[in-house]
Tab-separated table of C-alpha atoms and ligand atoms in Angstrom:
chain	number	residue	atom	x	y	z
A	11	UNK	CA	-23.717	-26.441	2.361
A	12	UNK	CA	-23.494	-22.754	4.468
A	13	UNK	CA	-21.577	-20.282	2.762
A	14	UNK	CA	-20.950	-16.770	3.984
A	15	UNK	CA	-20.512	-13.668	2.289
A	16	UNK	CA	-18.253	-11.117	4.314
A	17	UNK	CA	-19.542	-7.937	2.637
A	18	UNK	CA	-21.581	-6.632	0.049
A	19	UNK	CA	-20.229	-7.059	-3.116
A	20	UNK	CA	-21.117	-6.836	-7.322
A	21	UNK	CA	-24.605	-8.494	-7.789
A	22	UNK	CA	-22.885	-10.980	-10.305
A	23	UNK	CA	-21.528	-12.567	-7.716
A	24	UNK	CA	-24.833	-13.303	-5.470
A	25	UNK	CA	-26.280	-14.353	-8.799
A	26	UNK	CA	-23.423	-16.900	-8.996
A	27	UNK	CA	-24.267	-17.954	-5.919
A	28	UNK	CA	-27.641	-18.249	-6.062
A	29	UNK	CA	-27.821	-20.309	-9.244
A	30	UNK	CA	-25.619	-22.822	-7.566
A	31	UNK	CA	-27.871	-26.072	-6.059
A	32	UNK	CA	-27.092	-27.222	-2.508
A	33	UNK	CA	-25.977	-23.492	-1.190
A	34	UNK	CA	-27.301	-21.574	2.042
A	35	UNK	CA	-26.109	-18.271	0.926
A	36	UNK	CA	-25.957	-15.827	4.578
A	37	UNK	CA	-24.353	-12.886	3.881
A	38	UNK	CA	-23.467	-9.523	5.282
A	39	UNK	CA	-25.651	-7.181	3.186
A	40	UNK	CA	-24.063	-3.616	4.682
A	41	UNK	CA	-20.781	-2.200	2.726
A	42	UNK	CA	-18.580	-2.338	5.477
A	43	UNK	CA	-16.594	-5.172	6.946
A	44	UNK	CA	-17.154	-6.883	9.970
A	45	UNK	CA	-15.340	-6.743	12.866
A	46	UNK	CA	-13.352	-9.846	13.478
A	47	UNK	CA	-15.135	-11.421	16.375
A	48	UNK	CA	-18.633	-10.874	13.846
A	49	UNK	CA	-16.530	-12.385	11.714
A	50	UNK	CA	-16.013	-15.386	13.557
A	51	UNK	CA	-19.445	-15.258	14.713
A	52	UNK	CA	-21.166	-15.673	10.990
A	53	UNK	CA	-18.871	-18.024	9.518
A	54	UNK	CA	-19.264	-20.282	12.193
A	55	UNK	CA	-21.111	-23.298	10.968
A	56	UNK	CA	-20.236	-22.022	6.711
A	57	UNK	CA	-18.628	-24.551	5.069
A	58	UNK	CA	-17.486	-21.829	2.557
A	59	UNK	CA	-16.503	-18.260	3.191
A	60	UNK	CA	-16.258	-15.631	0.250
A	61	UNK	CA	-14.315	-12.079	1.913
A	62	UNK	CA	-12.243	-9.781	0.587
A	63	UNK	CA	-8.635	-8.613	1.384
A	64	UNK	CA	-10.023	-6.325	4.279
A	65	UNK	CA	-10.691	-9.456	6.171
A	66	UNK	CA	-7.752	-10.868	8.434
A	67	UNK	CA	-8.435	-14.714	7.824
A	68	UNK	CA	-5.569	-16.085	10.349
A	69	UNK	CA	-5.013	-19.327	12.659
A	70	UNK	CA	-7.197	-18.085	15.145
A	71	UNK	CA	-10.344	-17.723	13.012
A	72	UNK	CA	-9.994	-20.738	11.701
A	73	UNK	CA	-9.691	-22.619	14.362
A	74	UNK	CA	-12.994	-21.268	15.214
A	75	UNK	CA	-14.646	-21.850	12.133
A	76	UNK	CA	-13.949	-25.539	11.949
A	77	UNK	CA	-16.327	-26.695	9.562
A	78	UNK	CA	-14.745	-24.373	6.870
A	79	UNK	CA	-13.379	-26.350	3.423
A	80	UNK	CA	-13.326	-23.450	0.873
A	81	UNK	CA	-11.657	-19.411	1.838
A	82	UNK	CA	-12.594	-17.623	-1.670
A	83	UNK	CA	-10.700	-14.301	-1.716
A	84	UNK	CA	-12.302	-11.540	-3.848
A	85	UNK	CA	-8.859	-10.333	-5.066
A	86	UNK	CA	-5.633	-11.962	-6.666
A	87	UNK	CA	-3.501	-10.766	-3.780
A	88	UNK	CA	-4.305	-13.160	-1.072
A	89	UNK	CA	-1.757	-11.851	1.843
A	90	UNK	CA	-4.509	-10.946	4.243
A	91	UNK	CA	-4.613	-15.251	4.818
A	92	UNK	CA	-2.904	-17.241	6.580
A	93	UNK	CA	-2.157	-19.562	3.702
A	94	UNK	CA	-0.062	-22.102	5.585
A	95	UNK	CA	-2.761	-22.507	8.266
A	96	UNK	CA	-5.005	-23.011	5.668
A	97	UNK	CA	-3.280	-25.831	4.102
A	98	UNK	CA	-2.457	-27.454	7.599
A	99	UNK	CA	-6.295	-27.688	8.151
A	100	UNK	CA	-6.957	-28.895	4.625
A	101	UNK	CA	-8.944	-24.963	3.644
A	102	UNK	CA	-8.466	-24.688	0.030
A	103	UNK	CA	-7.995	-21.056	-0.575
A	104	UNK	CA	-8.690	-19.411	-3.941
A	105	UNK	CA	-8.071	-16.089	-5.623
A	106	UNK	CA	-9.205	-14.456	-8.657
A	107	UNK	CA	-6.089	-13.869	-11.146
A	108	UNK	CA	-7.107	-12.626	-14.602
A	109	UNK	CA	-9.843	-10.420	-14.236
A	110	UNK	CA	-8.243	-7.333	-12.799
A	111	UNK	CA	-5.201	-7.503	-14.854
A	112	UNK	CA	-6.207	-4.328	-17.748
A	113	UNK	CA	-8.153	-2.228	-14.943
A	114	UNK	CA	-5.145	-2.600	-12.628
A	115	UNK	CA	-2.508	-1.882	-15.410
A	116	UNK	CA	-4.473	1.028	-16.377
A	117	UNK	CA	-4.766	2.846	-13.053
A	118	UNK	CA	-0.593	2.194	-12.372
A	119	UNK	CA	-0.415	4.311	-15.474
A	120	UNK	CA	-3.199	6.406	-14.650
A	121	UNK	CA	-0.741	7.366	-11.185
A	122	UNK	CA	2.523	7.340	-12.982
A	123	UNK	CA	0.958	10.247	-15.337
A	124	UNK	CA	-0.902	12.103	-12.721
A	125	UNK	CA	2.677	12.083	-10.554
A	126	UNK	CA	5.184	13.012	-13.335
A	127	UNK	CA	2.568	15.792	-14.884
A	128	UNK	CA	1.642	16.812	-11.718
A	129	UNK	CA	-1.883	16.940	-12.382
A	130	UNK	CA	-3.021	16.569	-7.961
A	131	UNK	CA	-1.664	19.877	-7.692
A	132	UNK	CA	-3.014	21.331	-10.621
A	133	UNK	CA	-6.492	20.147	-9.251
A	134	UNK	CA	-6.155	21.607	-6.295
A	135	UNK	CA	-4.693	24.595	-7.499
A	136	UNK	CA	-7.594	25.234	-9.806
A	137	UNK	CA	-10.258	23.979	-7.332
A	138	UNK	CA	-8.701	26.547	-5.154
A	139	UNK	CA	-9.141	29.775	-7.236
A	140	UNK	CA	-5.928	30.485	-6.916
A	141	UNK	CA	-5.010	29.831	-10.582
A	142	UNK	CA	-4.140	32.985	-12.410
A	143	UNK	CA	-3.532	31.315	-15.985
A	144	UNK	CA	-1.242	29.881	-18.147
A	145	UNK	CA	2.768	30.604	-17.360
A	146	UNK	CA	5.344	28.924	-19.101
A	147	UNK	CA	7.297	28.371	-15.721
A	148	UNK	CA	3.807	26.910	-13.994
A	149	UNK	CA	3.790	23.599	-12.587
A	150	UNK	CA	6.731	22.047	-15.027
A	151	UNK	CA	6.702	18.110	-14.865
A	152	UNK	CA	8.704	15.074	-15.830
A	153	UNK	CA	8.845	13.714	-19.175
A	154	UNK	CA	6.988	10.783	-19.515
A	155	UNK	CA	7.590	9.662	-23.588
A	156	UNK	CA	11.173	8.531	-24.130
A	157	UNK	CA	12.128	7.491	-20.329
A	158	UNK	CA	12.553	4.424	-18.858
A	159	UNK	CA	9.713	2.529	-16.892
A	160	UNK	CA	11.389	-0.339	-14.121
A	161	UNK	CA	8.867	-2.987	-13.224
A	162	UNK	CA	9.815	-4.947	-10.047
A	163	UNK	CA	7.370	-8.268	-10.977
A	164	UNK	CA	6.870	-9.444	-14.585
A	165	UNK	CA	3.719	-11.418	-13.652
A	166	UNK	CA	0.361	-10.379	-15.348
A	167	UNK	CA	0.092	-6.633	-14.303
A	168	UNK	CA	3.183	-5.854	-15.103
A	169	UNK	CA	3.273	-7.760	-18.249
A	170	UNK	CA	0.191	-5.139	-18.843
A	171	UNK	CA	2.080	-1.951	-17.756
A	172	UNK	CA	5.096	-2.883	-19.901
A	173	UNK	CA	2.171	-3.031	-22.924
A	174	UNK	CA	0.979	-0.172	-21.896
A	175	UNK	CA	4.700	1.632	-21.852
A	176	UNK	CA	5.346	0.644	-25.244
A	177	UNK	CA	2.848	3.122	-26.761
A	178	UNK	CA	3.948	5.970	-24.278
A	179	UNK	CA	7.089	5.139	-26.244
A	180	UNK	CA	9.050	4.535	-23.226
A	181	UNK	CA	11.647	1.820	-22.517
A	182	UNK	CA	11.147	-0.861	-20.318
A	183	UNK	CA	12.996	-2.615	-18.074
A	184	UNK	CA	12.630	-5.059	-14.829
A	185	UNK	CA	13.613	-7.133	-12.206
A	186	UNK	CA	11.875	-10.794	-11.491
A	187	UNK	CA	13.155	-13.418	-9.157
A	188	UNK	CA	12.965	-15.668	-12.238
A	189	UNK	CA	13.305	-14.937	-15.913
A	190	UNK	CA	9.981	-14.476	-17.380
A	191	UNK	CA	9.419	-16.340	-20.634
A	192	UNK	CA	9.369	-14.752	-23.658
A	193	UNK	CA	5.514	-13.534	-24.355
A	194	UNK	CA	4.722	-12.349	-27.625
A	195	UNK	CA	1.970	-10.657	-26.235
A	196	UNK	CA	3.638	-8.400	-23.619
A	197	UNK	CA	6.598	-8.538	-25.936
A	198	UNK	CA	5.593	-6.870	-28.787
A	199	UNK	CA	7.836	-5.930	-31.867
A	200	UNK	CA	7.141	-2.329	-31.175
A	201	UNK	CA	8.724	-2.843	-27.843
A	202	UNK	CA	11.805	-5.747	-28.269
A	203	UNK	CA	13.741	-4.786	-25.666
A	204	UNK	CA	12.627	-5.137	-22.346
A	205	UNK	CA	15.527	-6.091	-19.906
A	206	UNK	CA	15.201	-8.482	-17.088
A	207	UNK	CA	18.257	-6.298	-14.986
A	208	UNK	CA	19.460	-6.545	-11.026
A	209	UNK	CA	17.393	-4.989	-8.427
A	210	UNK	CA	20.097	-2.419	-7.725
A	211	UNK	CA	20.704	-1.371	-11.626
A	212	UNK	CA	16.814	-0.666	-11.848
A	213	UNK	CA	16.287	1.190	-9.105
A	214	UNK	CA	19.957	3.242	-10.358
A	215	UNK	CA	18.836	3.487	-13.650
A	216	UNK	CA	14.795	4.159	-14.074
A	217	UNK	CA	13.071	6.782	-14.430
A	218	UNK	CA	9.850	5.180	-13.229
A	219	UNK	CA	9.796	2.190	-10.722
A	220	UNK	CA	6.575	0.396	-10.507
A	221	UNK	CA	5.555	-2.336	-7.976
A	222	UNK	CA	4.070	-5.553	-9.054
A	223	UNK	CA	4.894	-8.363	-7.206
A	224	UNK	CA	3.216	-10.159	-4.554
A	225	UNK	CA	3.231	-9.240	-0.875
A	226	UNK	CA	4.767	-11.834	1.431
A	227	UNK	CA	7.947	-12.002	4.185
A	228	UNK	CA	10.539	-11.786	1.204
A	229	UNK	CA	8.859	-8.975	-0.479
A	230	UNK	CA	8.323	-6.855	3.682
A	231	UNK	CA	9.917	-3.875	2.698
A	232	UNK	CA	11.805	-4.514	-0.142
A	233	UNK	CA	11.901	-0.887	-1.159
A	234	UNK	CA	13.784	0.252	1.920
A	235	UNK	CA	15.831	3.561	3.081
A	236	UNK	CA	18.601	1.697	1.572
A	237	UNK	CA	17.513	1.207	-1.506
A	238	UNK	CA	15.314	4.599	-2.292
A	239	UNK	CA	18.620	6.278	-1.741
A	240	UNK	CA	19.599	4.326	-5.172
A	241	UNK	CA	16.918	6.093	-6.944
A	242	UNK	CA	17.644	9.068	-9.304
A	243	UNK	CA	16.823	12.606	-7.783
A	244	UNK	CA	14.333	12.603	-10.726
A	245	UNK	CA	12.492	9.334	-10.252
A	246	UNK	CA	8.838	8.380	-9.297
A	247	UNK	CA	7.787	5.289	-7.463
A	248	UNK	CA	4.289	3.884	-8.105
A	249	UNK	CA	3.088	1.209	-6.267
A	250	UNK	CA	-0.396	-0.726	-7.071
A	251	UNK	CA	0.670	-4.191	-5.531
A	252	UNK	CA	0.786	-3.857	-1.921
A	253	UNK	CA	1.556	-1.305	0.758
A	254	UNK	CA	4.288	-3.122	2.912
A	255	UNK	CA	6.666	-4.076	-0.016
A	256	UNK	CA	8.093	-0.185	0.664
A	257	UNK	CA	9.131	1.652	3.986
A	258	UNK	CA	6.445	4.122	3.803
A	259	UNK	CA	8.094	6.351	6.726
A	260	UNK	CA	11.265	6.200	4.803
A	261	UNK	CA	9.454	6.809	1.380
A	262	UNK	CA	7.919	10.113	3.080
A	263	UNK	CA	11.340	10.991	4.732
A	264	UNK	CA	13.398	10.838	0.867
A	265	UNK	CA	10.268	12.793	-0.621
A	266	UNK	CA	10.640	15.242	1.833
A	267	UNK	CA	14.673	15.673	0.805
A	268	UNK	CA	14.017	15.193	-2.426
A	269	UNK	CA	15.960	12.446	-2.938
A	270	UNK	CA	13.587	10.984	-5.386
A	271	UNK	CA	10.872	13.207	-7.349
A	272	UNK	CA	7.342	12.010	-6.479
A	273	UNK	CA	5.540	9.012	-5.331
A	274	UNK	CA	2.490	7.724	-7.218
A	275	UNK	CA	0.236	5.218	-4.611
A	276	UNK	CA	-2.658	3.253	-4.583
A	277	UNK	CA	-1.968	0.829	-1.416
A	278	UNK	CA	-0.688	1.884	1.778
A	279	UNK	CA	1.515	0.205	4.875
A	280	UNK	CA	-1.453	0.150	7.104
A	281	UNK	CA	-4.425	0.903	5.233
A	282	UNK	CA	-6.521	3.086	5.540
A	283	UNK	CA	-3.825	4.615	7.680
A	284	UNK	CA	-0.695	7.320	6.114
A	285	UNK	CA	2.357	7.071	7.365
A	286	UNK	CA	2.754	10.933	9.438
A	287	UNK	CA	3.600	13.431	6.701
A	288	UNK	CA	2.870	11.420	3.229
A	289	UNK	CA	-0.420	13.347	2.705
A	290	UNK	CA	1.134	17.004	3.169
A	291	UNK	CA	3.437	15.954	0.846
A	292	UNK	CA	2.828	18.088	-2.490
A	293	UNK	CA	4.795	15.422	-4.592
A	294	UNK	CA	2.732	12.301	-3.711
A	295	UNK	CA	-0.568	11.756	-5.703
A	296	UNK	CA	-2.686	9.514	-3.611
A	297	UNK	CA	-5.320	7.153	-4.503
A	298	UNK	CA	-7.518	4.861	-1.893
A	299	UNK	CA	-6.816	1.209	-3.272
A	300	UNK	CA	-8.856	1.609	-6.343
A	301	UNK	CA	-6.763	-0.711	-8.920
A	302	UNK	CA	-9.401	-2.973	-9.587
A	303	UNK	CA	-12.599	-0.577	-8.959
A	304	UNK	CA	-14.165	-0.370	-12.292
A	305	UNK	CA	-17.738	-1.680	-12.848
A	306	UNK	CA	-16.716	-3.905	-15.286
A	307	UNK	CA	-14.010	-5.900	-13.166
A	308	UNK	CA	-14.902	-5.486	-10.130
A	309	UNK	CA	-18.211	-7.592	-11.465
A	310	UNK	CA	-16.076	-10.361	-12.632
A	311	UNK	CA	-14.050	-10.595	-9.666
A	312	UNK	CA	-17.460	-11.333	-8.099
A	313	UNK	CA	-18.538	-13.340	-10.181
A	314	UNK	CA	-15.217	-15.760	-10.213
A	315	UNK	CA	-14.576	-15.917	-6.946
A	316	UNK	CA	-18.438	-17.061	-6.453
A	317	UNK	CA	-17.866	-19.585	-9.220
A	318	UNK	CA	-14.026	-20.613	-7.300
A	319	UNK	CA	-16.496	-21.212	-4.025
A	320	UNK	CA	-19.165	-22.844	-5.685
A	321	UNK	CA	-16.876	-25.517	-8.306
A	322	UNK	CA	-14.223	-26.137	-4.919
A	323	UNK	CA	-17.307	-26.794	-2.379
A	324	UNK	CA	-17.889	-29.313	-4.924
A	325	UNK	CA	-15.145	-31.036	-5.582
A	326	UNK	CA	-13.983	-29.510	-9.227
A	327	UNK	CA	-10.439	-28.447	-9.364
A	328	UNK	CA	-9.573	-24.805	-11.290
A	329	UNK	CA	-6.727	-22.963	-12.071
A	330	UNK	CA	-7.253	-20.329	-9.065
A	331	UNK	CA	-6.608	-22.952	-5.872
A	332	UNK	CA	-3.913	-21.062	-4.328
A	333	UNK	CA	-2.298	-23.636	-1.690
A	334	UNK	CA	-4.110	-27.282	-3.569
A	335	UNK	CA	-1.503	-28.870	-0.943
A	336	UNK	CA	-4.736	-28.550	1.105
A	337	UNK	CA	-6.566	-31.231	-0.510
A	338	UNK	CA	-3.989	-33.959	0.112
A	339	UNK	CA	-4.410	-32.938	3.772
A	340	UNK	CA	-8.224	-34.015	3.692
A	341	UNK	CA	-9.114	-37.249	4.743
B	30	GLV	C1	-6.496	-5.993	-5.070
B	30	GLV	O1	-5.733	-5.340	-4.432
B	30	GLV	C2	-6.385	-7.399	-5.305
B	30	GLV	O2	-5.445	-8.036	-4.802
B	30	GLV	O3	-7.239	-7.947	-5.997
C-alpha cells in the first residue's frame, strides 16, 4: 500500500511508519508544504496520505487522488478537509486528539499572561535600549489572580485551561453548546465552581475570554463586531483554536478604540497573513501557531497520526476516525 507524507515531520512518526509491513512510505523530505497541484501530483496513486493542517484537502483533490482510503491529519483540528467529501467517497479521515491537550493549554496561558502583564512590550522595550529602569508608573498591567477566565468550548483544552486557572486562583466560567459532564479531573475541589453561562453573559462578564472550540460554518466568526462590543473595556481575548472563529478586522478595529484591553493570539484569519493594523498594535502579543510545538508533543502527534494511517489502512477501527460514516460508504 502507497502512503504519502506531505511534509517533514518528528522522526517518531517515519519510524511508525516504517515499522509497519505492507507500506511504500514516499514522502516530501523538505520543511515546507507543497503547493497544491504537487500535492495532487504525489498522492496520486497513495492509498494513504498523512498532511498537516497547512494542506487544503478539498473535493477537487480528491477526486484526483482516487485510490485514496485513509486522510491522517497531523493535528486535532481537522477544518483544512473537506470532511463531507471525504465521507461521500468512503476516505476515512483521522485526527490526533489527546496528545496536544497540556502543551496547548499551557501556551493559551502562556498568551493570556504575556497580554495582561504586558511582557511583548517590555521585550521590546528592553531589547530596544530604551529602558531607563524601574518606575512605579512603568508598563502597569491587568491583574491576573482573582479575575475571571471565560472559556468558549469545554472540550479537552479547555478542560486544561480551566485546571490551569484554578491555581492562578482565578474563577472560571464558560459557554458550551452542550453541558459538559461533570469531570472530577477538570473539576477539582479547589476550583467547584465553574459555570456553564450564555454566550452574551461571558463575553459581559469575563475578564479573560479564551477560544476553544472547533472551527466550522457555525463557529465562522462567532466573535464578531457585535459581540466584542459586549466585552469589558478591560478584557483580553486569547485565541489558540482557530483564526476564523473571530472577525480579525473588527478585533483590530475595537483594539484600536480600546474597547477591549489586549488580544492574546496564536492562530490567525488567513494564516500566515495579519489582518492590516493587528501587528502595529502595541496591545496584541502575537505568536505564529505554536500551541502544539513542543518536542515532546509534537513527537506524539507524529507518531499517532502514523499509527491512525497505519491501523485504518488496515482495517482496525480507533477512537480518532473523525467521519467513520465513511466506512459504511465502502463497498
Ligand atoms: C493545531 O492547531 C491542531 O489542530 O493540532
Amino acid at each position: 500500500m502507497k502512503v504519502f507524507v506531505s511534509r517533514s515531520i518528528p522522526p517518531e512518526g517515519l519510524t511508525a511508519l516504517e515499522a509497519a509491513t505492507g507500506l511504500e512510505v514516499s514522502r516530501n523530505s523538505q520543511d515546507q508544504g507543497l503547493s497544491p497541484a504537487e500535492l495532487i501530483k504525489a498522492s496520486q496513486e497513495a492509498e494513504g496520505l498523512l498532511c498537516l493542517l497547512t494542506d487544503k484537502i478539498d473535493a477537487n483533490f480528491m477526486a484526483a487522488c482516487p485510490k485514496l482510503k485513509v486522510i491522517s491529519n497531523m493535528a486535532v483540528g481537522f477544518n483544512n478537509i473537506e470532511v463531507e467529501a471525504a465521507t461521500r467517497r468512503g476516505i476515512l479521515v483521522t485526527n490526533t486528539p489527546g496528545v496536544l491537550t497540556g502543551a496547548t493549554a499551557d501556551l493559551t496561558f502562556a498568551l493570556l499572561l504575556a497580554v495582561a502583564r504586558r511582557l511583548g512590550e517590555g521585550e521590546r522595550l528592553v531589547r530596544s535600549g530604551g529602558w531607563e529602569g524601574w518606575g512605579p508608573l512603568q508598563l502597569l498591567g491587568g491583574e491576573v489572580s482573582g479575575k475571571t477566565l471565560g472559556l468558549i468550548g469545554m472540550g479537552r483544552i479547555g478542560k486544561a485551561v480551566a485546571r490551569r486557572a484554578a491555581g492562578f486562583d482565578m474563577k472560571v466560567q464558560y459557554y458550551s453548546r452542550h453541558r459538559v459532564a461533570p469531570d472530577p479531573e477538570s473539576d477539582p475541589a479547589s476550583n467547584p465552581a465553574i459555570r456553564l453561562v450564555e454566550l452574551e453573559e461571558l463575553l459581559r462578564t469575563s475578564d479573560f475570554v479564551s477560544l476553544h472550540a472547533p472551527y466550522n460554518p457555525e463557529t465562522h466568526h462567532l466573535i464578531n463586531a457585535e459581540r466584542l462590543s459586549w466585552l469589558k473595556p478591560s478584557a483580553y481575548l486569547i485565541n489558540t483554536s482557530r483564526g476564523p472563529l473571530v472577525d480579525e478586522t473588527a478585533l483590530v478595529a475595537a483594539l484600536q478604540t480600546q474597547k477591549l484591553a489586549g488580544a492574546g493570539l496564536d492562530v490567525y484569519e488567513l494564516e500566515p497573513k495579519l489582518a492590516e493594523g493587528l501587528a502595529e498594535l502595541e496591545n496584541v502579543v502575537l505568536a505564529p501557531h505554536l500551541g502544539s510545538a513542543t518536542h515532546q508533543t509534537r513527537g506524539e502527534m507524529a507518531r499517532l497520526a502514523a499509527t491512525n494511517l497505519v491501523q485504518s489502512l488496515q482495517g482496525q477501527r480507533h477512537p480518532n476516525e473523525v467521519n467513520p460514516a465513511a466506512l459504511d460508504k465502502r463497498a
